[in-house]
């Protein structure tokens, strides 16, 4: 029996044009679409911090250093993380069995509908299925999990940036919320690494949804080259240890079914 699915789209109140474009693009799909007001780092700084109990420790807008990247982690990045938590809570407050969580720059391709239909009726269990990722290359090493009609469900051996579109089960939403803690990292780093939250992370190959070409609100908010970085041997070794542990965890999750990796289209 097919599982019910709802679409939850994260959107800033001051970005109504993005919501209109997204609603026009996704409304033809046979699933209810709900707008989730994003937390605004500019207008609601304390509300952003309160979601995970964080604080500014590197004024004017730094919460500390990213445990994965070693760069200053900004309030605007935490606003994105916190908004995903809000969207997951919104999903859990309703009755749907699955949720498609969207950022407001998500653009569906022609295969989005068939992929969602296939996921709703999939017999193989899953926790999180990513339908979008930053395409740094044409293919990535991955292990096949299941067939999805013209697409393939895979576990990637390399983490992929991006969190503009992913399908999540109720169990996985609960785990993502419970395991978020106070670790400082962009939400897409958190989502991509199963050892951080204990959820199985799969991808659809090829990816049916992409991000719009327009700059994101986060990207427009700061210059990466101006972010403060931790210096010295100890922070360098600590970051290397974290990245190594996360990569080994990713490989362990990807290979646990015993399949052989090969390159899949991204």
PDB file of C-alpha atoms in Angstrom:
ATOM      1  CA  UNK A   1       0.000   0.000   0.000  1.00  0.00           C
ATOM      2  CA  UNK A   2       1.304   3.441  -0.896  1.00  0.00           C
ATOM      3  CA  UNK A   3       2.317   5.699   1.960  1.00  0.00           C
ATOM      4  CA  UNK A   4       0.860   9.198   2.179  1.00  0.00           C
ATOM      5  CA  UNK A   5       3.208  12.090   1.450  1.00  0.00           C
ATOM      6  CA  UNK A   6       3.031  15.810   2.138  1.00  0.00           C
ATOM      7  CA  UNK A   7       5.296  18.565   0.794  1.00  0.00           C
ATOM      8  CA  UNK A   8       6.705  21.091   3.284  1.00  0.00           C
ATOM      9  CA  UNK A   9       8.454  24.096   1.733  1.00  0.00           C
ATOM     10  CA  UNK A  10      10.693  26.354   3.835  1.00  0.00           C
ATOM     11  CA  UNK A  11      10.353  29.999   2.807  1.00  0.00           C
ATOM     12  CA  UNK A  12      11.262  33.376   4.308  1.00  0.00           C
ATOM     13  CA  UNK A  13       8.398  35.841   4.711  1.00  0.00           C
ATOM     14  CA  UNK A  14      10.461  38.418   2.815  1.00  0.00           C
ATOM     15  CA  UNK A  15      10.950  36.077  -0.156  1.00  0.00           C
ATOM     16  CA  UNK A  16       7.417  35.841  -1.465  1.00  0.00           C
ATOM     17  CA  UNK A  17       8.579  35.673  -5.081  1.00  0.00           C
ATOM     18  CA  UNK A  18      10.445  32.451  -4.279  1.00  0.00           C
ATOM     19  CA  UNK A  19       7.328  30.958  -2.706  1.00  0.00           C
ATOM     20  CA  UNK A  20       5.228  31.888  -5.728  1.00  0.00           C
ATOM     21  CA  UNK A  21       7.725  30.266  -8.097  1.00  0.00           C
ATOM     22  CA  UNK A  22       7.961  27.131  -5.970  1.00  0.00           C
ATOM     23  CA  UNK A  23       4.192  26.816  -5.546  1.00  0.00           C
ATOM     24  CA  UNK A  24       3.686  27.154  -9.288  1.00  0.00           C
ATOM     25  CA  UNK A  25       6.313  24.476  -9.957  1.00  0.00           C
ATOM     26  CA  UNK A  26       5.224  21.913  -7.351  1.00  0.00           C
ATOM     27  CA  UNK A  27       1.450  22.438  -7.200  1.00  0.00           C
ATOM     28  CA  UNK A  28       0.774  20.163 -10.214  1.00  0.00           C
ATOM     29  CA  UNK A  29       2.042  17.204  -8.168  1.00  0.00           C
ATOM     30  CA  UNK A  30      -0.752  15.201  -6.455  1.00  0.00           C
ATOM     31  CA  UNK A  31       0.472  15.956  -2.930  1.00  0.00           C
ATOM     32  CA  UNK A  32      -0.588  18.682  -0.472  1.00  0.00           C
ATOM     33  CA  UNK A  33       1.888  21.566  -0.380  1.00  0.00           C
ATOM     34  CA  UNK A  34       2.400  23.469   2.874  1.00  0.00           C
ATOM     35  CA  UNK A  35       4.505  26.587   3.336  1.00  0.00           C
ATOM     36  CA  UNK A  36       6.729  26.547   6.440  1.00  0.00           C
ATOM     37  CA  UNK A  37       7.814  30.083   7.437  1.00  0.00           C
ATOM     38  CA  UNK A  38      11.595  30.081   7.736  1.00  0.00           C
ATOM     39  CA  UNK A  39      13.317  31.568  10.747  1.00  0.00           C
ATOM     40  CA  UNK A  40      14.949  34.836   9.701  1.00  0.00           C
ATOM     41  CA  UNK A  41      18.442  35.510  11.054  1.00  0.00           C
ATOM     42  CA  UNK A  42      18.031  39.214  10.290  1.00  0.00           C
ATOM     43  CA  UNK A  43      14.669  39.715  12.017  1.00  0.00           C
ATOM     44  CA  UNK A  44      14.480  36.824  14.518  1.00  0.00           C
ATOM     45  CA  UNK A  45      18.008  36.202  15.810  1.00  0.00           C
ATOM     46  CA  UNK A  46      16.951  35.011  19.255  1.00  0.00           C
ATOM     47  CA  UNK A  47      14.291  32.686  17.850  1.00  0.00           C
ATOM     48  CA  UNK A  48      16.982  31.107  15.667  1.00  0.00           C
ATOM     49  CA  UNK A  49      19.312  30.592  18.629  1.00  0.00           C
ATOM     50  CA  UNK A  50      16.565  29.213  20.853  1.00  0.00           C
ATOM     51  CA  UNK A  51      15.805  26.226  18.597  1.00  0.00           C
ATOM     52  CA  UNK A  52      19.024  24.468  19.673  1.00  0.00           C
ATOM     53  CA  UNK A  53      19.952  26.577  22.678  1.00  0.00           C
ATOM     54  CA  UNK A  54      22.939  28.272  21.029  1.00  0.00           C
ATOM     55  CA  UNK A  55      24.481  31.716  21.477  1.00  0.00           C
ATOM     56  CA  UNK A  56      26.735  34.212  19.709  1.00  0.00           C
ATOM     57  CA  UNK A  57      30.335  33.664  20.834  1.00  0.00           C
ATOM     58  CA  UNK A  58      32.157  35.303  17.908  1.00  0.00           C
ATOM     59  CA  UNK A  59      30.493  38.731  17.518  1.00  0.00           C
ATOM     60  CA  UNK A  60      28.797  40.065  15.571  1.00  0.00           C
ATOM     61  CA  UNK A  61      27.212  36.906  14.113  1.00  0.00           C
ATOM     62  CA  UNK A  62      29.453  33.896  14.759  1.00  0.00           C
ATOM     63  CA  UNK A  63      28.268  30.975  16.896  1.00  0.00           C
ATOM     64  CA  UNK A  64      31.674  29.299  16.929  1.00  0.00           C
ATOM     65  CA  UNK A  65      33.542  27.189  14.390  1.00  0.00           C
ATOM     66  CA  UNK A  66      32.081  24.476  12.177  1.00  0.00           C
ATOM     67  CA  UNK A  67      33.180  21.066  13.452  1.00  0.00           C
ATOM     68  CA  UNK A  68      33.402  19.789   9.867  1.00  0.00           C
ATOM     69  CA  UNK A  69      34.913  22.734   7.994  1.00  0.00           C
ATOM     70  CA  UNK A  70      36.824  24.670  10.655  1.00  0.00           C
ATOM     71  CA  UNK A  71      35.360  27.981   9.492  1.00  0.00           C
ATOM     72  CA  UNK A  72      33.269  30.465  11.433  1.00  0.00           C
ATOM     73  CA  UNK A  73      29.689  29.222  11.695  1.00  0.00           C
ATOM     74  CA  UNK A  74      27.250  32.096  11.221  1.00  0.00           C
ATOM     75  CA  UNK A  75      23.800  32.909  12.538  1.00  0.00           C
ATOM     76  CA  UNK A  76      22.402  32.857   8.992  1.00  0.00           C
ATOM     77  CA  UNK A  77      23.637  29.261   8.589  1.00  0.00           C
ATOM     78  CA  UNK A  78      22.024  28.295  11.880  1.00  0.00           C
ATOM     79  CA  UNK A  79      18.785  29.911  10.696  1.00  0.00           C
ATOM     80  CA  UNK A  80      18.774  27.398   7.839  1.00  0.00           C
ATOM     81  CA  UNK A  81      19.446  24.506  10.236  1.00  0.00           C
ATOM     82  CA  UNK A  82      16.753  25.704  12.643  1.00  0.00           C
ATOM     83  CA  UNK A  83      14.233  26.135   9.825  1.00  0.00           C
ATOM     84  CA  UNK A  84      14.704  22.514   8.800  1.00  0.00           C
ATOM     85  CA  UNK A  85      14.008  21.484  12.398  1.00  0.00           C
ATOM     86  CA  UNK A  86      10.815  23.569  12.282  1.00  0.00           C
ATOM     87  CA  UNK A  87       9.780  21.894   9.007  1.00  0.00           C
ATOM     88  CA  UNK A  88      10.405  18.421  10.437  1.00  0.00           C
ATOM     89  CA  UNK A  89       8.323  19.288  13.496  1.00  0.00           C
ATOM     90  CA  UNK A  90       5.562  20.547  11.228  1.00  0.00           C
ATOM     91  CA  UNK A  91       5.594  17.219   9.385  1.00  0.00           C
ATOM     92  CA  UNK A  92       5.418  15.246  12.647  1.00  0.00           C
ATOM     93  CA  UNK A  93       2.460  17.315  13.847  1.00  0.00           C
ATOM     94  CA  UNK A  94       0.394  16.049  10.905  1.00  0.00           C
ATOM     95  CA  UNK A  95      -0.670  12.629   9.733  1.00  0.00           C
ATOM     96  CA  UNK A  96       1.468  11.985   6.648  1.00  0.00           C
ATOM     97  CA  UNK A  97       3.782   8.985   6.624  1.00  0.00           C
ATOM     98  CA  UNK A  98       6.379  10.664   4.408  1.00  0.00           C
ATOM     99  CA  UNK A  99       7.449  14.262   3.863  1.00  0.00           C
ATOM    100  CA  UNK A 100       9.211  15.969   0.994  1.00  0.00           C
ATOM    101  CA  UNK A 101      11.123  18.810   2.656  1.00  0.00           C
ATOM    102  CA  UNK A 102      12.001  21.638   0.273  1.00  0.00           C
ATOM    103  CA  UNK A 103      14.015  24.819   0.406  1.00  0.00           C
ATOM    104  CA  UNK A 104      12.444  27.571  -1.639  1.00  0.00           C
ATOM    105  CA  UNK A 105      15.029  27.436  -4.418  1.00  0.00           C
ATOM    106  CA  UNK A 106      14.156  23.834  -5.332  1.00  0.00           C
ATOM    107  CA  UNK A 107      13.220  23.275  -8.974  1.00  0.00           C
ATOM    108  CA  UNK A 108      11.513  20.002  -9.954  1.00  0.00           C
ATOM    109  CA  UNK A 109      12.538  18.120 -13.060  1.00  0.00           C
ATOM    110  CA  UNK A 110      10.140  16.123 -15.239  1.00  0.00           C
ATOM    111  CA  UNK A 111      10.826  12.906 -13.302  1.00  0.00           C
ATOM    112  CA  UNK A 112       9.984  14.310  -9.850  1.00  0.00           C
ATOM    113  CA  UNK A 113       6.416  12.986  -9.857  1.00  0.00           C
ATOM    114  CA  UNK A 114       7.287   9.415 -10.913  1.00  0.00           C
ATOM    115  CA  UNK A 115      10.111   9.291  -8.351  1.00  0.00           C
ATOM    116  CA  UNK A 116       7.827  10.379  -5.503  1.00  0.00           C
ATOM    117  CA  UNK A 117       5.197   7.864  -6.596  1.00  0.00           C
ATOM    118  CA  UNK A 118       7.811   5.091  -6.637  1.00  0.00           C
ATOM    119  CA  UNK A 119       9.103   6.033  -3.187  1.00  0.00           C
ATOM    120  CA  UNK A 120       5.574   5.982  -1.779  1.00  0.00           C
ATOM    121  CA  UNK A 121       5.130   2.382  -2.896  1.00  0.00           C
ATOM    122  CA  UNK A 122       8.673   1.135  -2.281  1.00  0.00           C
ATOM    123  CA  UNK A 123       8.906  -2.151  -0.382  1.00  0.00           C
ATOM    124  CA  UNK A 124      12.555  -1.629   0.614  1.00  0.00           C
ATOM    125  CA  UNK A 125      12.818   0.308   3.898  1.00  0.00           C
ATOM    126  CA  UNK A 126      14.441   3.739   3.903  1.00  0.00           C
ATOM    127  CA  UNK A 127      14.910   6.696   6.263  1.00  0.00           C
ATOM    128  CA  UNK A 128      16.056   9.663   4.176  1.00  0.00           C
ATOM    129  CA  UNK A 129      16.140   9.933   0.394  1.00  0.00           C
ATOM    130  CA  UNK A 130      17.847  12.936  -1.117  1.00  0.00           C
ATOM    131  CA  UNK A 131      16.382  14.179  -4.385  1.00  0.00           C
ATOM    132  CA  UNK A 132      18.816  17.090  -4.782  1.00  0.00           C
ATOM    133  CA  UNK A 133      22.522  17.594  -4.195  1.00  0.00           C
ATOM    134  CA  UNK A 134      25.198  19.955  -5.440  1.00  0.00           C
ATOM    135  CA  UNK A 135      26.503  18.392  -8.645  1.00  0.00           C
ATOM    136  CA  UNK A 136      30.279  18.675  -8.433  1.00  0.00           C
ATOM    137  CA  UNK A 137      30.716  15.971 -11.075  1.00  0.00           C
ATOM    138  CA  UNK A 138      28.629  13.916 -13.452  1.00  0.00           C
ATOM    139  CA  UNK A 139      28.782  10.740 -11.358  1.00  0.00           C
ATOM    140  CA  UNK A 140      29.634   9.464  -7.882  1.00  0.00           C
ATOM    141  CA  UNK A 141      30.621   6.084  -6.416  1.00  0.00           C
ATOM    142  CA  UNK A 142      27.572   4.512  -4.798  1.00  0.00           C
ATOM    143  CA  UNK A 143      25.913   1.197  -3.959  1.00  0.00           C
ATOM    144  CA  UNK A 144      22.526   0.204  -5.361  1.00  0.00           C
ATOM    145  CA  UNK A 145      19.698  -0.161  -2.836  1.00  0.00           C
ATOM    146  CA  UNK A 146      16.617  -0.584  -5.043  1.00  0.00           C
ATOM    147  CA  UNK A 147      15.205   0.166  -8.482  1.00  0.00           C
ATOM    148  CA  UNK A 148      12.849   3.146  -8.823  1.00  0.00           C
ATOM    149  CA  UNK A 149      11.555   2.667 -12.338  1.00  0.00           C
ATOM    150  CA  UNK A 150      13.855   4.686 -14.599  1.00  0.00           C
ATOM    151  CA  UNK A 151      15.876   5.800 -11.556  1.00  0.00           C
ATOM    152  CA  UNK A 152      17.942   3.954  -8.948  1.00  0.00           C
ATOM    153  CA  UNK A 153      18.010   4.334  -5.173  1.00  0.00           C
ATOM    154  CA  UNK A 154      21.649   4.339  -4.014  1.00  0.00           C
ATOM    155  CA  UNK A 155      23.871   4.953  -0.996  1.00  0.00           C
ATOM    156  CA  UNK A 156      26.718   7.310  -1.844  1.00  0.00           C
ATOM    157  CA  UNK A 157      30.316   6.772  -0.733  1.00  0.00           C
ATOM    158  CA  UNK A 158      30.946  10.524  -0.924  1.00  0.00           C
ATOM    159  CA  UNK A 159      28.990  13.183   0.984  1.00  0.00           C
ATOM    160  CA  UNK A 160      27.155  15.730  -1.148  1.00  0.00           C
ATOM    161  CA  UNK A 161      26.340  19.311  -0.220  1.00  0.00           C
ATOM    162  CA  UNK A 162      22.809  20.613  -0.582  1.00  0.00           C
ATOM    163  CA  UNK A 163      19.572  20.148   1.350  1.00  0.00           C
ATOM    164  CA  UNK A 164      17.022  21.664  -1.026  1.00  0.00           C
ATOM    165  CA  UNK A 165      14.930  18.490  -1.431  1.00  0.00           C
ATOM    166  CA  UNK A 166      14.745  15.249   0.538  1.00  0.00           C
ATOM    167  CA  UNK A 167      12.090  12.711   1.492  1.00  0.00           C
ATOM    168  CA  UNK A 168      11.998  11.661   5.130  1.00  0.00           C
ATOM    169  CA  UNK A 169      10.025   9.129   7.172  1.00  0.00           C
ATOM    170  CA  UNK A 170       8.502   9.921  10.549  1.00  0.00           C
ATOM    171  CA  UNK A 171      11.141   7.865  12.346  1.00  0.00           C
ATOM    172  CA  UNK A 172      13.927   9.678  10.515  1.00  0.00           C
ATOM    173  CA  UNK A 173      12.408  13.095  11.252  1.00  0.00           C
ATOM    174  CA  UNK A 174      12.330  12.225  14.945  1.00  0.00           C
ATOM    175  CA  UNK A 175      15.966  11.086  14.816  1.00  0.00           C
ATOM    176  CA  UNK A 176      17.133  14.203  12.953  1.00  0.00           C
ATOM    177  CA  UNK A 177      15.526  16.408  15.592  1.00  0.00           C
ATOM    178  CA  UNK A 178      16.708  14.366  18.579  1.00  0.00           C
ATOM    179  CA  UNK A 179      20.317  14.028  17.412  1.00  0.00           C
ATOM    180  CA  UNK A 180      20.830  17.645  16.310  1.00  0.00           C
ATOM    181  CA  UNK A 181      22.252  18.666  19.689  1.00  0.00           C
ATOM    182  CA  UNK A 182      24.488  21.716  19.585  1.00  0.00           C
ATOM    183  CA  UNK A 183      26.986  20.588  16.971  1.00  0.00           C
ATOM    184  CA  UNK A 184      27.926  23.520  14.760  1.00  0.00           C
ATOM    185  CA  UNK A 185      27.705  22.679  11.069  1.00  0.00           C
ATOM    186  CA  UNK A 186      25.577  23.583   8.058  1.00  0.00           C
ATOM    187  CA  UNK A 187      22.424  21.487   7.852  1.00  0.00           C
ATOM    188  CA  UNK A 188      23.497  19.794   4.626  1.00  0.00           C
ATOM    189  CA  UNK A 189      26.659  18.489   6.336  1.00  0.00           C
ATOM    190  CA  UNK A 190      24.472  17.127   9.121  1.00  0.00           C
ATOM    191  CA  UNK A 191      21.992  15.544   6.715  1.00  0.00           C
ATOM    192  CA  UNK A 192      24.678  13.875   4.569  1.00  0.00           C
ATOM    193  CA  UNK A 193      26.422  12.003   7.398  1.00  0.00           C
ATOM    194  CA  UNK A 194      24.493   9.013   8.808  1.00  0.00           C
ATOM    195  CA  UNK A 195      26.826   8.589  11.784  1.00  0.00           C
ATOM    196  CA  UNK A 196      25.659  11.967  13.128  1.00  0.00           C
ATOM    197  CA  UNK A 197      21.994  10.983  13.390  1.00  0.00           C
ATOM    198  CA  UNK A 198      21.706   7.235  12.830  1.00  0.00           C
ATOM    199  CA  UNK A 199      19.499   7.449   9.738  1.00  0.00           C
ATOM    200  CA  UNK A 200      20.075   5.613   6.481  1.00  0.00           C
ATOM    201  CA  UNK A 201      20.766   8.261   3.812  1.00  0.00           C
ATOM    202  CA  UNK A 202      20.024   7.344   0.199  1.00  0.00           C
ATOM    203  CA  UNK A 203      20.033   9.278  -3.069  1.00  0.00           C
ATOM    204  CA  UNK A 204      18.021   9.041  -6.250  1.00  0.00           C
ATOM    205  CA  UNK A 205      20.206   8.549  -9.319  1.00  0.00           C
ATOM    206  CA  UNK A 206      19.925  10.645 -11.370  1.00  0.00           C
ATOM    207  CA  UNK A 207      18.740  13.413  -9.064  1.00  0.00           C
ATOM    208  CA  UNK A 208      15.272  14.657 -10.119  1.00  0.00           C
ATOM    209  CA  UNK A 209      15.353  18.071  -8.395  1.00  0.00           C
ATOM    210  CA  UNK A 210      17.913  20.871  -8.644  1.00  0.00           C
ATOM    211  CA  UNK A 211      18.549  24.211  -6.991  1.00  0.00           C
ATOM    212  CA  UNK A 212      17.646  27.361  -8.892  1.00  0.00           C
ATOM    213  CA  UNK A 213      20.503  29.265 -10.480  1.00  0.00           C
ATOM    214  CA  UNK A 214      19.795  32.394  -8.416  1.00  0.00           C
ATOM    215  CA  UNK A 215      22.095  32.926  -5.387  1.00  0.00           C
ATOM    216  CA  UNK A 216      20.711  31.578  -2.119  1.00  0.00           C
ATOM    217  CA  UNK A 217      19.850  33.882   0.770  1.00  0.00           C
ATOM    218  CA  UNK A 218      22.732  32.364   2.753  1.00  0.00           C
ATOM    219  CA  UNK A 219      25.249  32.824  -0.064  1.00  0.00           C
ATOM    220  CA  UNK A 220      24.249  36.473  -0.406  1.00  0.00           C
ATOM    221  CA  UNK A 221      24.697  37.076   3.335  1.00  0.00           C
ATOM    222  CA  UNK A 222      28.467  36.718   3.660  1.00  0.00           C
ATOM    223  CA  UNK A 223      31.767  36.309   1.840  1.00  0.00           C
ATOM    224  CA  UNK A 224      33.328  32.920   2.522  1.00  0.00           C
ATOM    225  CA  UNK A 225      36.839  34.317   2.206  1.00  0.00           C
ATOM    226  CA  UNK A 226      36.199  36.678   5.134  1.00  0.00           C
ATOM    227  CA  UNK A 227      35.084  34.007   7.577  1.00  0.00           C
ATOM    228  CA  UNK A 228      37.374  33.497  10.530  1.00  0.00           C
ATOM    229  CA  UNK A 229      39.168  30.151  10.712  1.00  0.00           C
ATOM    230  CA  UNK A 230      40.706  28.230  13.562  1.00  0.00           C
ATOM    231  CA  UNK A 231      44.486  28.208  13.358  1.00  0.00           C
ATOM    232  CA  UNK A 232      47.164  25.966  14.833  1.00  0.00           C
ATOM    233  CA  UNK A 233      47.992  22.275  14.834  1.00  0.00           C
ATOM    234  CA  UNK A 234      45.433  21.133  17.416  1.00  0.00           C
ATOM    235  CA  UNK A 235      42.352  22.495  15.572  1.00  0.00           C
ATOM    236  CA  UNK A 236      43.732  21.086  12.314  1.00  0.00           C
ATOM    237  CA  UNK A 237      44.150  17.614  13.797  1.00  0.00           C
ATOM    238  CA  UNK A 238      40.747  17.789  15.473  1.00  0.00           C
ATOM    239  CA  UNK A 239      39.052  18.690  12.206  1.00  0.00           C
ATOM    240  CA  UNK A 240      40.926  15.931  10.349  1.00  0.00           C
ATOM    241  CA  UNK A 241      39.805  13.422  12.968  1.00  0.00           C
ATOM    242  CA  UNK A 242      36.168  14.510  12.670  1.00  0.00           C
ATOM    243  CA  UNK A 243      36.187  14.402   8.879  1.00  0.00           C
ATOM    244  CA  UNK A 244      37.895  11.008   8.874  1.00  0.00           C
ATOM    245  CA  UNK A 245      35.404   9.569  11.354  1.00  0.00           C
ATOM    246  CA  UNK A 246      32.454  10.869   9.354  1.00  0.00           C
ATOM    247  CA  UNK A 247      33.829   9.485   6.076  1.00  0.00           C
ATOM    248  CA  UNK A 248      34.433   6.039   7.611  1.00  0.00           C
ATOM    249  CA  UNK A 249      30.904   6.122   9.014  1.00  0.00           C
ATOM    250  CA  UNK A 250      29.531   7.012   5.583  1.00  0.00           C
ATOM    251  CA  UNK A 251      31.379   4.100   3.974  1.00  0.00           C
ATOM    252  CA  UNK A 252      30.151   1.694   6.659  1.00  0.00           C
ATOM    253  CA  UNK A 253      26.519   2.712   6.060  1.00  0.00           C
ATOM    254  CA  UNK A 254      26.878   2.576   2.277  1.00  0.00           C
ATOM    255  CA  UNK A 255      28.486  -0.868   2.227  1.00  0.00           C
ATOM    256  CA  UNK A 256      26.463  -2.570   4.933  1.00  0.00           C
ATOM    257  CA  UNK A 257      24.148  -4.270   2.424  1.00  0.00           C
ATOM    258  CA  UNK A 258      27.082  -5.988   0.746  1.00  0.00           C
ATOM    259  CA  UNK A 259      26.646  -4.454  -2.711  1.00  0.00           C
ATOM    260  CA  UNK A 260      29.535  -3.493  -4.971  1.00  0.00           C
ATOM    261  CA  UNK A 261      30.121   0.234  -5.553  1.00  0.00           C
ATOM    262  CA  UNK A 262      30.045   1.684  -9.047  1.00  0.00           C
ATOM    263  CA  UNK A 263      29.616   5.136 -10.511  1.00  0.00           C
ATOM    264  CA  UNK A 264      26.042   6.428 -10.688  1.00  0.00           C
ATOM    265  CA  UNK A 265      24.804   9.542 -12.470  1.00  0.00           C
ATOM    266  CA  UNK A 266      24.272  12.547 -10.243  1.00  0.00           C
TER     267      UNK A 266
END
